[in-house]
Amino acid sequence: TNSLRLALNQLGYRTYHMEEAMMHGHLPAWGRLYRPEGGTDLDAAGEVLDLVANQGYNASLDFPICLLYKEQLKRSPEAVVILTLRSDAETWAESFMDTIG
């Protein structure tokens, strides 16, 4: 997904990815999404999406923003969706760890 992020950025998009969430201190906002009893707090989801949009991101990929794909599509029904697949979970996990260190 990092190569896709770089390609989207080269095309002029500002792409939101886990690296940006970590770099800009967004992890506490992401933490508020999940209720202790289970499920997602939709108000907190809206706050996260507002935070991302207000900082000028106009593309997103991978974790954690992929968790809110339904909410993103409700806000932007005309959005283009690119589905990327890995051969297995281990390959994805290895790539994830390489990306965030």
CSV table of N, CA and C in Angstrom, one decimal, residues 19-82:
chain,number,residue,atom,x,y,z
A,19,GLU,N,0.9,6.2,8.8
A,19,GLU,CA,2.0,7.1,9.0
A,19,GLU,C,1.5,8.5,9.4
A,20,GLU,N,0.5,9.0,8.7
A,20,GLU,CA,0.0,10.4,9.0
A,20,GLU,C,-0.7,10.4,10.3
A,21,ALA,N,-1.4,9.3,10.6
A,21,ALA,CA,-2.1,9.3,11.9
A,21,ALA,C,-1.1,9.3,13.1
A,22,MET,N,0.0,8.6,12.9
A,22,MET,CA,1.0,8.6,14.0
A,22,MET,C,1.7,10.0,14.0
A,23,MET,N,2.1,10.5,12.9
A,23,MET,CA,2.9,11.7,12.8
A,23,MET,C,2.2,12.9,13.3
A,24,HIS,N,0.9,13.0,13.1
A,24,HIS,CA,0.1,14.2,13.4
A,24,HIS,C,-0.7,14.0,14.7
A,25,GLY,N,-0.4,13.0,15.5
A,25,GLY,CA,-1.0,12.8,16.8
A,25,GLY,C,-2.5,12.5,16.8
A,26,HIS,N,-2.9,11.7,15.7
A,26,HIS,CA,-4.3,11.4,15.6
A,26,HIS,C,-4.7,10.1,16.3
A,27,LEU,N,-3.8,9.4,16.9
A,27,LEU,CA,-4.1,8.1,17.5
A,27,LEU,C,-5.1,8.2,18.7
A,28,PRO,N,-5.1,9.3,19.5
A,28,PRO,CA,-6.1,9.4,20.5
A,28,PRO,C,-7.5,9.5,19.9
A,29,ALA,N,-7.7,10.2,18.8
A,29,ALA,CA,-9.0,10.4,18.2
A,29,ALA,C,-9.4,9.0,17.7
A,30,TRP,N,-8.5,8.2,17.1
A,30,TRP,CA,-8.9,6.9,16.7
A,30,TRP,C,-9.3,6.0,17.9
A,31,GLY,N,-8.6,6.2,19.0
A,31,GLY,CA,-9.0,5.4,20.2
A,31,GLY,C,-10.4,5.6,20.7
A,32,ARG,N,-10.9,6.8,20.5
A,32,ARG,CA,-12.2,7.2,21.0
A,32,ARG,C,-13.3,6.5,20.1
A,33,LEU,N,-13.0,5.9,19.0
A,33,LEU,CA,-14.0,5.3,18.1
A,33,LEU,C,-14.6,4.1,18.7
A,34,TYR,N,-13.9,3.4,19.6
A,34,TYR,CA,-14.4,2.1,20.0
A,34,TYR,C,-14.9,2.1,21.5
A,35,ARG,N,-16.2,1.7,21.6
A,35,ARG,CA,-16.8,1.7,22.9
A,35,ARG,C,-16.3,0.5,23.7
A,36,PRO,N,-16.2,0.7,25.0
A,36,PRO,CA,-15.7,-0.4,25.9
A,36,PRO,C,-16.6,-1.6,25.8
A,37,GLU,N,-17.9,-1.4,25.6
A,37,GLU,CA,-18.9,-2.5,25.5
A,37,GLU,C,-18.9,-3.2,24.1
A,38,GLY,N,-18.1,-2.6,23.2
A,38,GLY,CA,-18.0,-3.1,21.8
A,38,GLY,C,-18.8,-2.2,20.9
A,39,GLY,N,-18.4,-2.2,19.6
A,39,GLY,CA,-19.0,-1.4,18.6
A,39,GLY,C,-18.3,-0.1,18.4
A,40,THR,N,-18.7,0.7,17.4
A,40,THR,CA,-18.1,1.9,17.1
A,40,THR,C,-19.0,3.1,17.5
A,41,ASP,N,-18.3,4.1,18.0
A,41,ASP,CA,-19.0,5.3,18.4
A,41,ASP,C,-19.1,6.2,17.1
A,42,LEU,N,-20.2,6.3,16.5
A,42,LEU,CA,-20.4,7.0,15.2
A,42,LEU,C,-20.1,8.5,15.3
A,43,ASP,N,-20.3,9.1,16.5
A,43,ASP,CA,-20.0,10.5,16.6
A,43,ASP,C,-18.4,10.7,16.6
A,44,ALA,N,-17.7,9.7,17.2
A,44,ALA,CA,-16.3,9.8,17.2
A,44,ALA,C,-15.8,9.5,15.8
A,45,ALA,N,-16.4,8.6,15.1
A,45,ALA,CA,-16.1,8.4,13.7
A,45,ALA,C,-16.2,9.6,12.8
A,46,GLY,N,-17.3,10.4,13.0
A,46,GLY,CA,-17.4,11.6,12.3
A,46,GLY,C,-16.4,12.6,12.7
A,47,GLU,N,-16.0,12.7,14.0
A,47,GLU,CA,-14.9,13.6,14.4
A,47,GLU,C,-13.6,13.2,13.7
A,48,VAL,N,-13.3,11.9,13.6
A,48,VAL,CA,-12.0,11.5,12.9
A,48,VAL,C,-12.1,11.9,11.5
A,49,LEU,N,-13.2,11.7,10.8
A,49,LEU,CA,-13.3,12.0,9.4
A,49,LEU,C,-13.2,13.5,9.2
A,50,ASP,N,-13.8,14.3,10.1
A,50,ASP,CA,-13.7,15.7,10.0
A,50,ASP,C,-12.2,16.2,10.2
A,51,LEU,N,-11.5,15.6,11.2
A,51,LEU,CA,-10.1,15.9,11.4
A,51,LEU,C,-9.3,15.6,10.1
A,52,VAL,N,-9.5,14.5,9.5
A,52,VAL,CA,-8.8,14.1,8.3
A,52,VAL,C,-9.1,15.1,7.2
A,53,ALA,N,-10.4,15.4,7.0
A,53,ALA,CA,-10.8,16.3,5.9
A,53,ALA,C,-10.3,17.7,6.1
A,54,ASN,N,-10.4,18.2,7.4
A,54,ASN,CA,-10.0,19.5,7.7
A,54,ASN,C,-8.5,19.7,7.6
A,55,GLN,N,-7.7,18.7,7.6
A,55,GLN,CA,-6.3,18.8,7.4
A,55,GLN,C,-5.9,18.6,5.9
A,56,GLY,N,-6.9,18.6,5.1
A,56,GLY,CA,-6.6,18.6,3.6
A,56,GLY,C,-6.4,17.3,2.9
A,57,TYR,N,-6.7,16.2,3.7
A,57,TYR,CA,-6.5,14.8,3.0
A,57,TYR,C,-7.7,14.6,2.1
A,58,ASN,N,-7.4,14.1,0.9
A,58,ASN,CA,-8.5,13.9,-0.1
A,58,ASN,C,-8.4,12.5,-0.7
A,59,ALA,N,-7.6,11.6,-0.1
A,59,ALA,CA,-7.4,10.2,-0.4
A,59,ALA,C,-7.0,9.5,0.9
A,60,SER,N,-7.4,8.2,0.9
A,60,SER,CA,-7.0,7.5,2.1
A,60,SER,C,-6.8,6.0,1.7
A,61,LEU,N,-6.0,5.4,2.5
A,61,LEU,CA,-5.7,3.9,2.3
A,61,LEU,C,-5.2,3.3,3.6
A,62,ASP,N,-5.5,2.0,3.6
A,62,ASP,CA,-4.9,1.1,4.6
A,62,ASP,C,-5.5,1.4,6.0
A,63,PHE,N,-5.0,0.8,7.0
A,63,PHE,CA,-5.4,0.9,8.4
A,63,PHE,C,-4.9,2.2,9.0
A,64,PRO,N,-5.6,2.9,9.8
A,64,PRO,CA,-6.9,2.6,10.3
A,64,PRO,C,-8.1,3.2,9.6
A,65,ILE,N,-7.8,4.1,8.6
A,65,ILE,CA,-8.9,4.7,7.9
A,65,ILE,C,-9.8,3.8,7.1
A,66,CYS,N,-9.3,2.6,6.7
A,66,CYS,CA,-10.1,1.6,6.0
A,66,CYS,C,-11.3,1.1,6.9
A,67,LEU,N,-11.1,1.3,8.2
A,67,LEU,CA,-12.2,0.8,9.1
A,67,LEU,C,-13.5,1.7,8.9
A,68,LEU,N,-13.3,2.9,8.4
A,68,LEU,CA,-14.4,3.8,8.2
A,68,LEU,C,-14.8,3.9,6.8
A,69,TYR,N,-14.6,2.9,6.0
A,69,TYR,CA,-14.9,3.0,4.5
A,69,TYR,C,-16.4,3.3,4.3
A,70,LYS,N,-17.3,2.7,5.1
A,70,LYS,CA,-18.7,3.0,4.9
A,70,LYS,C,-19.1,4.4,5.1
A,71,GLU,N,-18.5,4.9,6.2
A,71,GLU,CA,-18.8,6.3,6.6
A,71,GLU,C,-18.2,7.3,5.5
A,72,GLN,N,-17.0,6.9,5.0
A,72,GLN,CA,-16.4,7.7,4.0
A,72,GLN,C,-17.3,7.8,2.7
A,73,LEU,N,-17.8,6.6,2.3
A,73,LEU,CA,-18.6,6.5,1.1
A,73,LEU,C,-19.9,7.3,1.3
A,74,LYS,N,-20.5,7.3,2.5
A,74,LYS,CA,-21.7,8.1,2.8
A,74,LYS,C,-21.4,9.6,2.6
A,75,ARG,N,-20.2,10.0,3.0
A,75,ARG,CA,-19.9,11.4,2.9
A,75,ARG,C,-19.5,11.8,1.4
A,76,SER,N,-18.9,10.8,0.7
A,76,SER,CA,-18.5,11.1,-0.7
A,76,SER,C,-18.9,9.9,-1.6
A,77,PRO,N,-20.2,9.8,-1.9
A,77,PRO,CA,-20.6,8.7,-2.7
A,77,PRO,C,-20.0,8.6,-4.1
A,78,GLU,N,-19.4,9.7,-4.6
A,78,GLU,CA,-18.8,9.7,-5.9
A,78,GLU,C,-17.3,9.2,-5.8
A,79,ALA,N,-16.8,8.9,-4.6
A,79,ALA,CA,-15.4,8.5,-4.5
A,79,ALA,C,-15.1,7.3,-5.3
A,80,VAL,N,-13.9,7.3,-5.8
A,80,VAL,CA,-13.3,6.1,-6.4
A,80,VAL,C,-12.7,5.2,-5.4
A,81,VAL,N,-13.0,3.9,-5.5
A,81,VAL,CA,-12.5,2.9,-4.5
A,81,VAL,C,-11.5,2.0,-5.3
A,82,ILE,N,-10.3,1.9,-4.7
A,82,ILE,CA,-9.3,1.0,-5.3
A,82,ILE,C,-9.1,-0.1,-4.2
